[in-house]
Coordinates of C-alpha atoms in Angstrom, one line a residue:
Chain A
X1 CA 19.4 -13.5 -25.5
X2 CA 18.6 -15.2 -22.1
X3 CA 16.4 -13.9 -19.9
X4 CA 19.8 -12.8 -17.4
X5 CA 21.1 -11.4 -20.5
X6 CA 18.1 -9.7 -21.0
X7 CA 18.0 -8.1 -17.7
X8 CA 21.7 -7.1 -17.5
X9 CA 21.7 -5.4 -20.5
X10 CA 18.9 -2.7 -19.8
X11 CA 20.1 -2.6 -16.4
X12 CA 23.6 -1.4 -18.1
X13 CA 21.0 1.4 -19.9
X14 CA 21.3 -0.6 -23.2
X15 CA 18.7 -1.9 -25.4
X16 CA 18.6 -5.6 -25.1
X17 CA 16.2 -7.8 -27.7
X18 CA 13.3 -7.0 -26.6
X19 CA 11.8 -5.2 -23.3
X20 CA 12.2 -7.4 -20.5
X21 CA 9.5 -8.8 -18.3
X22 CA 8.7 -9.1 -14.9
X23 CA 5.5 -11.1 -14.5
X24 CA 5.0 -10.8 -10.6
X25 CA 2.7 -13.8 -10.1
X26 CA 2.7 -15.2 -6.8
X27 CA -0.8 -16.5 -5.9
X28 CA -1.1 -17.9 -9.7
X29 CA 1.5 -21.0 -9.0
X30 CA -1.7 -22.4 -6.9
X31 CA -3.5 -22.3 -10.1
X32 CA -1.1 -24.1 -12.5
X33 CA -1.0 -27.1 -9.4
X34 CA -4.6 -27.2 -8.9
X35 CA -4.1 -26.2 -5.1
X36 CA -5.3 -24.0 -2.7
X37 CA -3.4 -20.6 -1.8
X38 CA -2.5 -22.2 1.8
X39 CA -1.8 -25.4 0.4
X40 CA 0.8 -24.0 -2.2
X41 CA 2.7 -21.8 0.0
X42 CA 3.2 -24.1 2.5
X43 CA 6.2 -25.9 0.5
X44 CA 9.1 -24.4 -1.4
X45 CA 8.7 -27.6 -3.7
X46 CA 5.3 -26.2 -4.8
X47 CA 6.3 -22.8 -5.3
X48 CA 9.2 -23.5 -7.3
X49 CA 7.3 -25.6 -9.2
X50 CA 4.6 -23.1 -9.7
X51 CA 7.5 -20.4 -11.0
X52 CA 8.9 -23.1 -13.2
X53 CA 5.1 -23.9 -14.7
X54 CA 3.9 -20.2 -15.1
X55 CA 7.3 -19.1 -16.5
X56 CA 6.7 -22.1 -19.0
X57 CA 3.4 -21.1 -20.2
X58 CA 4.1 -16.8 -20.3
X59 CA 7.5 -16.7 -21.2
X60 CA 8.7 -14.2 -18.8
X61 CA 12.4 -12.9 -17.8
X62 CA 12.0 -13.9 -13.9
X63 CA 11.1 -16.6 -11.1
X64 CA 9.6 -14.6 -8.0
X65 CA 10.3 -16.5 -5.0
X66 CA 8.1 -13.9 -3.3
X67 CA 5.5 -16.1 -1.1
X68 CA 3.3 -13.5 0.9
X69 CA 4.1 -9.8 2.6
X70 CA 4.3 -11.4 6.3
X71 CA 6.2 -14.3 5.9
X72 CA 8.8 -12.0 8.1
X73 CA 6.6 -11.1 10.8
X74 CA 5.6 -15.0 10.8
X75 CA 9.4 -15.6 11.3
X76 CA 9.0 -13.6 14.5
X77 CA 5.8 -16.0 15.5
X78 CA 3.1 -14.1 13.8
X79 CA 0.3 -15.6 13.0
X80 CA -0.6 -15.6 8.8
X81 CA -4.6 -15.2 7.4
X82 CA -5.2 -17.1 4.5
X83 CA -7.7 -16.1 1.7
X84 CA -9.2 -18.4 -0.6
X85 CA -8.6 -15.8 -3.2
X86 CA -5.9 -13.5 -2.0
X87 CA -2.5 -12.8 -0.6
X88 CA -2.3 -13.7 3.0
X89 CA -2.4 -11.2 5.3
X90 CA -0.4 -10.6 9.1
X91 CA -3.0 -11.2 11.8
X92 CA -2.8 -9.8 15.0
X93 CA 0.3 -7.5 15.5
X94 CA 3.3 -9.2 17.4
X95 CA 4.0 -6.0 18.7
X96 CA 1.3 -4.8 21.4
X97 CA 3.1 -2.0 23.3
X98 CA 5.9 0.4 22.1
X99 CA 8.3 -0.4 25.3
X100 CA 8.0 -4.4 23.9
X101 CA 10.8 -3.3 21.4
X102 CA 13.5 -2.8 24.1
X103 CA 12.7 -6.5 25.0
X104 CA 12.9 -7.8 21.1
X105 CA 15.5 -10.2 19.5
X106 CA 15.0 -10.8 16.0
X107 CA 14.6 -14.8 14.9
X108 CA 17.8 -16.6 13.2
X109 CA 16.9 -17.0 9.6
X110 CA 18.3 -20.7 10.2
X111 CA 15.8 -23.2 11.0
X112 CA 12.9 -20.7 10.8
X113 CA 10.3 -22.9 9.3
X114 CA 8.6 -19.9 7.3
X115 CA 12.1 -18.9 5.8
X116 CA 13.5 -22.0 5.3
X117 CA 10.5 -22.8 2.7
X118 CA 11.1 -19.9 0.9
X119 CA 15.2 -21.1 0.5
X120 CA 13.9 -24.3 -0.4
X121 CA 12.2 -22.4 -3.5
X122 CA 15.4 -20.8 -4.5
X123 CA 17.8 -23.5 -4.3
X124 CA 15.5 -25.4 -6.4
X125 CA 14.4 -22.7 -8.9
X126 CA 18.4 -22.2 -8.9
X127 CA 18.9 -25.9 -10.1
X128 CA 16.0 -26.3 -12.6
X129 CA 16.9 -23.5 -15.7
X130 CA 17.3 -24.8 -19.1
X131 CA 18.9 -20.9 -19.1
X132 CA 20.0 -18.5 -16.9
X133 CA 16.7 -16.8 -15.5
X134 CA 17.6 -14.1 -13.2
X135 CA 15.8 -15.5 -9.5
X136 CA 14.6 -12.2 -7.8
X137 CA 14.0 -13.0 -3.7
X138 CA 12.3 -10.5 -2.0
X139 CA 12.8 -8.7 1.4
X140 CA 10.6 -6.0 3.4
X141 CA 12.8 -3.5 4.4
X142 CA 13.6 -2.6 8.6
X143 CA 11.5 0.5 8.0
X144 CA 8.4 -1.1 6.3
X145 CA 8.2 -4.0 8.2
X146 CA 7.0 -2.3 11.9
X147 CA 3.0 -2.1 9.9
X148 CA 3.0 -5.5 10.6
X149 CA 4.9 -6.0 13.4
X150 CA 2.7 -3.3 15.7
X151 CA 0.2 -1.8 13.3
X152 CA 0.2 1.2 10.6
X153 CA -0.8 3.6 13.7
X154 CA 1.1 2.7 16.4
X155 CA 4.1 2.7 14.2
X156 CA 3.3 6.1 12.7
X157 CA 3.0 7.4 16.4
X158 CA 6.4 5.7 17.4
X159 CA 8.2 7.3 14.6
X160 CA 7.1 10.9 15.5
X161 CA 6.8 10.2 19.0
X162 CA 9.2 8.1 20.4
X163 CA 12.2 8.6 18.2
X164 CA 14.6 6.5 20.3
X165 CA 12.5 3.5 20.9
X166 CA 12.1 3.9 16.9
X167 CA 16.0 3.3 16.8
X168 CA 15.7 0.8 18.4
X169 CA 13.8 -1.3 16.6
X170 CA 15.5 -0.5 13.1
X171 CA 18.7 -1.5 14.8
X172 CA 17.2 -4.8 15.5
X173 CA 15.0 -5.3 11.9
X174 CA 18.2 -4.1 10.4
X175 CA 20.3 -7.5 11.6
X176 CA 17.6 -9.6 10.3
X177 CA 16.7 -8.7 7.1
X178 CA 20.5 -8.0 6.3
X179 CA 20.8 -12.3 6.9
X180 CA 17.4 -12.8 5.9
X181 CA 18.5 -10.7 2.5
X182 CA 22.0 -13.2 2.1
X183 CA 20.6 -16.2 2.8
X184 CA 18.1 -16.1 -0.1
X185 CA 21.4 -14.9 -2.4
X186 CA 23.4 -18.0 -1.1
X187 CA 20.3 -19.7 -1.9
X188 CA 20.6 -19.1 -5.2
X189 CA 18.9 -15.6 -5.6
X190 CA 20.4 -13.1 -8.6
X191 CA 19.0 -9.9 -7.1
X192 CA 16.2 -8.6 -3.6
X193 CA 13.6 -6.3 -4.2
X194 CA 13.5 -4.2 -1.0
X195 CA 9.9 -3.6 -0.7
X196 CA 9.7 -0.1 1.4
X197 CA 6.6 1.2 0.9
X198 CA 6.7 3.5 4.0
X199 CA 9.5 5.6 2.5
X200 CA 7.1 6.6 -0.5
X201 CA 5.7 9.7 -0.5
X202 CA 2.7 8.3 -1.0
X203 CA 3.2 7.7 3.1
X204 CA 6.2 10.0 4.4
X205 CA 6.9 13.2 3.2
X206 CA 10.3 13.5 2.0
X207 CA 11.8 15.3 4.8
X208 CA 10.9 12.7 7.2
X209 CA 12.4 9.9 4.5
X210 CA 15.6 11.7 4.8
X211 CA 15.8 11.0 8.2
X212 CA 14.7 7.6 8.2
X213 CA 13.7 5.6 5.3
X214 CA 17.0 6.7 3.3
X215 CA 19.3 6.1 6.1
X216 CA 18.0 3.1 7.1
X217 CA 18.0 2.1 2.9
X218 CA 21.3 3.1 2.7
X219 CA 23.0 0.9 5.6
X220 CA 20.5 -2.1 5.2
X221 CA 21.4 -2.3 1.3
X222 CA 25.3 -1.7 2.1
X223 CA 24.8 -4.6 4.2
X224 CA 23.2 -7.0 1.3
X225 CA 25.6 -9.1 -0.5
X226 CA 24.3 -8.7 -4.1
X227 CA 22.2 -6.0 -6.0
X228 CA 19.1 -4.5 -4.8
X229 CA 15.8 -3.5 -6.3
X230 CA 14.1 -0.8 -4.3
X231 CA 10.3 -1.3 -4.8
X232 CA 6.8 1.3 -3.6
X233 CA 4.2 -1.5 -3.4
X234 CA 2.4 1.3 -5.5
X235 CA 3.5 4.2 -3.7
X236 CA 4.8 6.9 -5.3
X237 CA 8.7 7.6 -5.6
X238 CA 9.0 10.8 -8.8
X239 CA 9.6 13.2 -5.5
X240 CA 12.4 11.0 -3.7
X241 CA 14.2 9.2 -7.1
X242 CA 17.5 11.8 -6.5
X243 CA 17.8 10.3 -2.8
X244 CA 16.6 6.2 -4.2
X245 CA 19.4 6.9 -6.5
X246 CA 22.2 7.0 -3.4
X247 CA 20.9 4.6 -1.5
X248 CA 22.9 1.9 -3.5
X249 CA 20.1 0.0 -5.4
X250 CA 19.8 -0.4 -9.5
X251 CA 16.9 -0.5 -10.1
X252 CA 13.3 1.4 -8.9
X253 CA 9.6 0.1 -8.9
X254 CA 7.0 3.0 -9.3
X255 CA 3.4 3.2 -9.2
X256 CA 0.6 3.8 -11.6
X257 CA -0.2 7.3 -9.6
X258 CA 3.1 8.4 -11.4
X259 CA 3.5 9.1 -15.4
X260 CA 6.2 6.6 -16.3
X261 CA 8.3 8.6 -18.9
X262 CA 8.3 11.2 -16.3
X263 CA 10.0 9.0 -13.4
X264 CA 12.1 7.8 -16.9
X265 CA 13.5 11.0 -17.3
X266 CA 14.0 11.3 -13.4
X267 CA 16.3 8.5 -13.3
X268 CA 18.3 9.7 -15.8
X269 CA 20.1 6.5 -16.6
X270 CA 21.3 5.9 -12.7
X271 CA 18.1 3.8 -11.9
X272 CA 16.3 1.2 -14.0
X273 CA 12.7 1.7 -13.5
X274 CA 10.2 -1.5 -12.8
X275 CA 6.9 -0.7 -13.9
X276 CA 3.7 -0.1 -13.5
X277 CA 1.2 -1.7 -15.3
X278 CA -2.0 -1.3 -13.0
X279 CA -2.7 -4.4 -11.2
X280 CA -6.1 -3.3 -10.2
X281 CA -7.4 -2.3 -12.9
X282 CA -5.9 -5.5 -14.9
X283 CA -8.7 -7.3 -13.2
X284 CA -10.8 -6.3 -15.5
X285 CA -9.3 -5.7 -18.3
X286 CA -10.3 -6.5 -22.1
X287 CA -7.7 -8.1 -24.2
X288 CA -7.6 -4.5 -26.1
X289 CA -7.0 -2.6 -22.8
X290 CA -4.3 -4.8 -21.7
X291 CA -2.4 -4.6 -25.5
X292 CA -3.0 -0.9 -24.7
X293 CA -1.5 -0.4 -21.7
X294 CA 1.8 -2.5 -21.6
X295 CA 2.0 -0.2 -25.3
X296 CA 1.9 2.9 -23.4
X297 CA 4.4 1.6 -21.3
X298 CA 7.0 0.7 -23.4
X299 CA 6.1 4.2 -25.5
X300 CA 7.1 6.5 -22.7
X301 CA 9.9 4.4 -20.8
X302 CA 11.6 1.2 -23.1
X303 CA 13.7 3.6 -25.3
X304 CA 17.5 3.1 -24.5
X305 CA 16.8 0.4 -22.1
X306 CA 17.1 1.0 -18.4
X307 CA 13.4 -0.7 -17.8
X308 CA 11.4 -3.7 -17.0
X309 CA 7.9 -4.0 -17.3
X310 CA 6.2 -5.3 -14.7
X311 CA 2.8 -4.4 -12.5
X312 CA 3.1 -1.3 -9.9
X313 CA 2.5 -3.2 -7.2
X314 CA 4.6 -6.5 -6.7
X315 CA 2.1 -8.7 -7.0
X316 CA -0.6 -9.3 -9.7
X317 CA -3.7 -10.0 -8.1
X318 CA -5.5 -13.5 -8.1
X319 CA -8.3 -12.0 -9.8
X320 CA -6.4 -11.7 -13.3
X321 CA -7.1 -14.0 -15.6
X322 CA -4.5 -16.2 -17.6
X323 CA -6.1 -14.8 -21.1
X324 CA -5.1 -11.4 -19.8
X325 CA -1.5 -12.6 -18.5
X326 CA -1.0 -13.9 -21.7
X327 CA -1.9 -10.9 -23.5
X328 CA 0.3 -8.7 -21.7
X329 CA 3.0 -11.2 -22.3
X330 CA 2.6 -11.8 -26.2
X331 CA 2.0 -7.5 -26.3
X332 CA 5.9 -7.0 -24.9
X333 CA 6.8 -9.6 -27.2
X334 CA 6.2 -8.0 -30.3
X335 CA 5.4 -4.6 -29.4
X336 CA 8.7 -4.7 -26.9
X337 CA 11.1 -5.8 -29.5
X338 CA 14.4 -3.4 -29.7
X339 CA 14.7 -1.4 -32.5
X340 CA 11.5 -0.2 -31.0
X341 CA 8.5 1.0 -33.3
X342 CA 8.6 4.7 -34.0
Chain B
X1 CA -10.4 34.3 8.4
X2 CA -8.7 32.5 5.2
X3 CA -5.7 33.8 6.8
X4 CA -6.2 31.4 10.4
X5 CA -7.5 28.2 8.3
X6 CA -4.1 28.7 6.2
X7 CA -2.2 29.0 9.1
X8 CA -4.0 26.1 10.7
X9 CA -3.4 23.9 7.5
X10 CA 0.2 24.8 8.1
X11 CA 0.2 24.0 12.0
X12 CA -1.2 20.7 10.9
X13 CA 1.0 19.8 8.7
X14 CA 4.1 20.4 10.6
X15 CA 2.6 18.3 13.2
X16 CA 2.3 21.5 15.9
X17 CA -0.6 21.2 17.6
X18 CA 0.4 24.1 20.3
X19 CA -0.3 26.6 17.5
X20 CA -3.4 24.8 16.3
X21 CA -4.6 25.2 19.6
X22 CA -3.6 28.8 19.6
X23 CA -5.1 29.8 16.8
X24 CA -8.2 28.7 17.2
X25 CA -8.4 29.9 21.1
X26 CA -7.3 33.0 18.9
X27 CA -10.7 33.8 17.1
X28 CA -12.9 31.3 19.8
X29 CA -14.7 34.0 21.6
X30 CA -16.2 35.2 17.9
X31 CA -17.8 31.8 16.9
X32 CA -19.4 29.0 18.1
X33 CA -17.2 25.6 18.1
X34 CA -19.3 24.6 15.7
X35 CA -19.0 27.0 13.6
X36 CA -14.8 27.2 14.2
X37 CA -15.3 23.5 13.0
X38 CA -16.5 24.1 9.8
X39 CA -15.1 27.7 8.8
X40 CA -11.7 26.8 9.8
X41 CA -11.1 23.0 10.8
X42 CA -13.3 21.4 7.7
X43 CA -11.9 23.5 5.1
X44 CA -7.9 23.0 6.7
X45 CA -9.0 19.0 6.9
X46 CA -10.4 19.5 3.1
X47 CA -7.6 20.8 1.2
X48 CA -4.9 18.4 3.1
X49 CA -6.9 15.6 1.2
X50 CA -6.6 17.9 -2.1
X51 CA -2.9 17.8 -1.7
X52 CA -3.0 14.2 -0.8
X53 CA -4.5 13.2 -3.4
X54 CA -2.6 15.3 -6.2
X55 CA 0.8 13.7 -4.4
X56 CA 2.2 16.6 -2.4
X57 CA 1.1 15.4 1.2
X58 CA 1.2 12.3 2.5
X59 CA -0.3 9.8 4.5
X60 CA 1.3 10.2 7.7
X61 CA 0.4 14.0 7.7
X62 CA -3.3 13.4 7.0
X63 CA -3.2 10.8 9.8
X64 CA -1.6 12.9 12.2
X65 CA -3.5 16.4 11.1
X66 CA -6.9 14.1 11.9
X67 CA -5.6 13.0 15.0
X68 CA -4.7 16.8 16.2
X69 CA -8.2 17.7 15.1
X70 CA -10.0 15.3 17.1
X71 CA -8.1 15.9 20.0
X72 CA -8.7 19.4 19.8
X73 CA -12.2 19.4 18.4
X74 CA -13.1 16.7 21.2
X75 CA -12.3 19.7 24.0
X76 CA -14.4 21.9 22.3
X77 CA -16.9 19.7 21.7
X78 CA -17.1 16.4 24.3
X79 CA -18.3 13.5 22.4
X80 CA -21.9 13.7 24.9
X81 CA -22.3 17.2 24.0
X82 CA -25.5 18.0 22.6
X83 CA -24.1 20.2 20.5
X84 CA -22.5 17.3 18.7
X85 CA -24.4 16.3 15.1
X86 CA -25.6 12.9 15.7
X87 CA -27.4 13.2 11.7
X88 CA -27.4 11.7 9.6
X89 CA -26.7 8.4 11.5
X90 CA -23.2 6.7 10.6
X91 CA -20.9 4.2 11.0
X92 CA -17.5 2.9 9.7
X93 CA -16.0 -0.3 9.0
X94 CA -13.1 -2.4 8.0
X95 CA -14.3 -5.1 5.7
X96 CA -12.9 -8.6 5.6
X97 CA -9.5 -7.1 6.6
X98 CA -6.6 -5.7 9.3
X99 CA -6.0 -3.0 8.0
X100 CA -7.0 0.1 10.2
X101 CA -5.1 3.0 9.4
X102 CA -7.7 4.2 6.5
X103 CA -10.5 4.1 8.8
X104 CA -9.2 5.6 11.6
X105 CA -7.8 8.9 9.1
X106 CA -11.9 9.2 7.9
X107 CA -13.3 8.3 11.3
X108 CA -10.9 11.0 12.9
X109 CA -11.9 13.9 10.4
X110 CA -15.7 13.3 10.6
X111 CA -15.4 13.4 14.0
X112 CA -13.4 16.4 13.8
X113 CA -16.5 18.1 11.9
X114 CA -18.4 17.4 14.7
X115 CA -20.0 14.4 13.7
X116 CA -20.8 11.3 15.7
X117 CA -20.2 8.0 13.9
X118 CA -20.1 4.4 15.3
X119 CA -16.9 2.4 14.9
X120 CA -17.6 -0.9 14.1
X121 CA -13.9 -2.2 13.8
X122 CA -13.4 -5.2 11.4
X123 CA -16.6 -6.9 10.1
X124 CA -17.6 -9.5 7.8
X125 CA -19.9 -8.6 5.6
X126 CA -22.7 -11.0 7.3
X127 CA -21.7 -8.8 10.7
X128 CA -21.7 -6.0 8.7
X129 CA -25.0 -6.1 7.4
X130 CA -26.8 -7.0 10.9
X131 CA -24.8 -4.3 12.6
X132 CA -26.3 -1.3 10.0
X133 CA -30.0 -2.8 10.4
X134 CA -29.7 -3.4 14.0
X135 CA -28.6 0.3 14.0
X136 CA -30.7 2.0 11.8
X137 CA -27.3 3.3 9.9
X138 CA -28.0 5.9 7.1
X139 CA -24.4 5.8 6.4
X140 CA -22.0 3.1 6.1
X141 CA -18.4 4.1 5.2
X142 CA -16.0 1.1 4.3
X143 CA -12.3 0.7 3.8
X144 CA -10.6 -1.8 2.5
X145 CA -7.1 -2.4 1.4
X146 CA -7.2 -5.7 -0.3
X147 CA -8.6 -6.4 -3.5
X148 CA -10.6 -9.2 -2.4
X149 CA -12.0 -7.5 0.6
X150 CA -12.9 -4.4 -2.1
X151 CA -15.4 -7.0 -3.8
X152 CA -17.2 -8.1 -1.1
X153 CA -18.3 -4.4 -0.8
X154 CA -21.0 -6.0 -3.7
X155 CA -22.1 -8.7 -1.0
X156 CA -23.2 -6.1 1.7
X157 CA -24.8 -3.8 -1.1
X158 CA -27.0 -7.1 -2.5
X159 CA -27.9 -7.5 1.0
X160 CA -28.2 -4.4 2.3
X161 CA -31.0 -3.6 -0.7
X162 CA -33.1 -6.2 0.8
X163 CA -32.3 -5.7 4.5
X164 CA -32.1 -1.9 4.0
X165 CA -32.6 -0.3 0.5
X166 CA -32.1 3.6 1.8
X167 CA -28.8 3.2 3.5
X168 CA -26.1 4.9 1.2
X169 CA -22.5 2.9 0.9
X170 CA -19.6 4.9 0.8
X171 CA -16.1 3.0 -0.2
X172 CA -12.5 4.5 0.6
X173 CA -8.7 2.7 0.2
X174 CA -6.1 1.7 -2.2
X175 CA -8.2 -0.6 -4.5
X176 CA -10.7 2.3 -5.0
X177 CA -7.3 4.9 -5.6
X178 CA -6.3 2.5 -8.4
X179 CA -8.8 1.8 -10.5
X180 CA -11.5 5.0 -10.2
X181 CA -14.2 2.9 -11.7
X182 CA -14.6 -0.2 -8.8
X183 CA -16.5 1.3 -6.7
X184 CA -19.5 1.7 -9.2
X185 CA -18.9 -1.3 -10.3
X186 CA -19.3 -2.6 -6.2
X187 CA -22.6 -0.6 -6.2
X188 CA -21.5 1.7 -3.9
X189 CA -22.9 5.5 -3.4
X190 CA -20.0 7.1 -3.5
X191 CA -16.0 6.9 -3.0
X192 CA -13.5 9.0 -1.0
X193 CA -10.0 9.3 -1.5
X194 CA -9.5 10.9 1.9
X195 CA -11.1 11.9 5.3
X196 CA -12.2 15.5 3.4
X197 CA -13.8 13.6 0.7
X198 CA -15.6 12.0 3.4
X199 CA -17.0 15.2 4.9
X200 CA -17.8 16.5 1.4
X201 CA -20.3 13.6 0.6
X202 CA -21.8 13.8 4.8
X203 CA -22.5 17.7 3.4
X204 CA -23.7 17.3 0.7
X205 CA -26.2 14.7 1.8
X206 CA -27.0 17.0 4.4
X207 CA -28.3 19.7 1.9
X208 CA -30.7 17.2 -0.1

């Protein structure tokens, strides 16, 4: 099977091969081209051939043209932090005062340095397969993306406090991840992960997702032009997977807080789960503990397909070693091959 | 009395800080603010961070609950009153990172005890270090949420034990909720999963 055929088949609930792989590396492309983080994601040529190298040496069922969590807000003329060894972060907030929002326009997606980069990578991951490897592109949803745009706090008070001003702005994030979403598909993207950590309940309680997060899913997602992946960024989802399952999205990424046959079962074959080997802990891993884990995985969720194994978060940290890469990579291999093991 | 700091729990966590107010004024004239603090506000504060942490709150009530606290603790209590505890002498930081919201939910609750802590804002970890000496901090809690920013925790400790050996390191934030053994291997004190766990460790030191 190819890696698409791979993916489509457990996404249709069906055992493919083997277990499919996500290997969410982002910050390890720098790595394979002997580059520094800010050097390599400041061309889509260097990140698409960091996808192309690391996909070469693991094996893995994807490309992630994911480069960093604030490439939006940097669309809107944010200013991004680079680490020498870590993701880079959104600086100052672009948002300083609540009644700014009224004034807001979102950026075209056209021409925005920052994004055009990141369609550079997919249009020439999209031309470089020997086989059909499924491209995943990445968006923040409207909801999540205000933490960087004003701050975790001030948005937390807007959204109990201001409720119309709130409307506001997910009317106007809404527009531009909708065309920020299709122009990585007609750039060559198979599927977006919707990152939306702020409609975990890890961060909302489910009451308040109901009125927001899940409406907000709902008519971005409608919006999107090809299928979705709904993703925590290590938040927890087990309370909310009934309501993820009506948003319109295949597939959901859960956290390591959460027992993965558990949030298996919850799914009940409407929702492919992505997950959630822990990227913190993987840092310092042994070789044994990493055959361990992505074994416990596939144990309590692989059965009947309907899952991809992949980190909890979205992003394995720089800190993880290749050795350790590789070992969770050979381990869903063998261990991950359909008939499973009984 | 279980009753009220049940009843305040639940006026937290729907946010109504009318009723927290009310209930409080209710059994004011009986106890010292001091003592309202920690038989009803601690305890209230303490089990939100129990339910945080086994999933069944989340972070936006613990921010908001903190926030009502201090507001209301802050009338009882004015940050100059003497009444305030001003020991043991702390302070809280972000560490090589922008992201506040984990610092202001612990700095919020220990105020809320009645505690006086210094905010330091975001610090590296050479600013961080002359900060607590130039202080004479007992206490330094730190929150991170990147990974990186979580290992760096090890640079202030290897300085701090030459700067100053006694001052105890507490660590709080996602890194520390994933992997339950980091912040030993950080050499920090202690961890927190939440503002309570915060308070718990300040108490506890207290007694010793």
């Amino acid at each position: 099977m190819t890696s698409l055929q791979r993916v489509l088949t457990t996404l249709g609930q069906k055992e493919p091969d083997r277990v499919p792989l996500f290997l969410l590396l982002t910050m390890h492309g720098a790595k394979e081209l002997g580059m520094s983080i800010k050097e390599y994601f400041s061309k889509g040529e260097n990140v698409a051939e960091g996808q192309i190298r690391l996909r070469k040496k693991y094996g893995h069922d994807c490309y992630y043209a994911f480069f960093y969590a604030p490439i939006e807000v940097e669309a809107w003329g944010a200013e991004v932090i680079y680490l020498e060894d870590g993701p880079p972060n959104s600086g100052n907030p672009i948002i300083k005062d609540a009644k700014e929002i009224l004034k807001l326009s979102p950026p075209s997606v056209k021409g925005n340095a920052a994004l055009e980069k990141n369609l550079k990578c997919i249009e020439i991951l999209k031309t470089s397969g020997e086989e059909e490897v499924p491209i995943v592109g990445v968006v923040m949803s409207p909801f999540s993306l205000p933490v960087m745009q004003m701050g975790f706090e001030k948005y937390l008070l807007l959204m109990y406090e201001e409720p119309e001003i709130f409307e506001h702005l997910m009317k106007i994030n809404e527009e531009f991840i909708v065309s920020w979403a299709n122009a990585q598909l007609e750039a060559g993207a198979t599927a977006i992960t919707y990152f939306d950590p702020v409609s975990s309940t890890s961060i909302i309680p489910r009451e308040l997702f109901l009125k927001t997060g899940y409406q907000i899913a709902k008519r971005t997602l409608a919006r999107i032009n090809g299928p979705t992946a709904v993703h925590m960024a290590s938040g927890r989802c087990l309370p909310i997977i009934d309501d993820l399952a009506e948003v319109g999205t295949a597939i959901v990424g859960t956290s390591v807080l959460e027992d993965l046959s558990e949030v298996k079962a919850a799914c009940s074959k409407l929702l492919t789960v992505l997950g959630n080997l822990n990227g913190i802990e993987m840092c310092r891993w042994t070789k044994k503990e990493a055959e361990d884990a992505v074994k416990s995985a596939i144990v309590k969720a692989a059965t009947g397909g309907g899952f991809i194994l992949s980190d909890n978060h979205g992003e394995i940290p720089f800190q993880v070693t290749d050795e350790i890469i590789m070992t969770i990579a050979e381990t869903a291999r063998s261990y991950g091959k359909y008939p499973l093991k009984k | 009395m279980k009753d009220i700091t049940y009843r305040f729990e639940k006026a937290l966590l729907n946010l109504d800080k009318v009723e927290a107010r009310r209930l409080l004024d209710r059994v004011g004239n009986n106890f010292k603010p001091l003592d309202l603090v920690s038989k009803i506000v601690v305890p209230a504060l303490e089990r939100i961070g129990d339910a945080w942490q086994d999933g069944s709150v989340a972070l936006s009530q613990i921010y908001m609950s903190g926030r009502i606290c201090e507001q209301l603790i802050d009338e009882l209590l004015p940050p100059s009153s003497d009444k305030r505890k001003h020991q043991p002498k702390m302070a809280i930081a972000v560490l090589d990172d922008f992201h506040f919201l984990g610092k202001r939910i612990v700095h919020s609750h220990i105020r809320s005890a009645g505690f006086e802590i210094k905010d330091y804002g975001r610090k590296t970890v050479d600013e961080l270090v002359s900060s607590i000496t130039e202080d004479d901090i007992d206490v330094i809690f730190i929150s991170t949420l990147m990974y990186p920013s979580a290992l760096n925790v090890q640079h202030v400790k290897e300085k701090l034990s030459v700067a100053a050996p006694k001052v105890k390191i507490v660590v709080g934030g996602a890194p520390f909720n994933m992997d339950t053994k980091l912040w030993q291997q950080v050499g920090a004190d202690a961890m927190g999963h939440d503002g309570g766990e915060a308070l718990k460790y300040i108490n506890k030191m207290m007694e010793e």
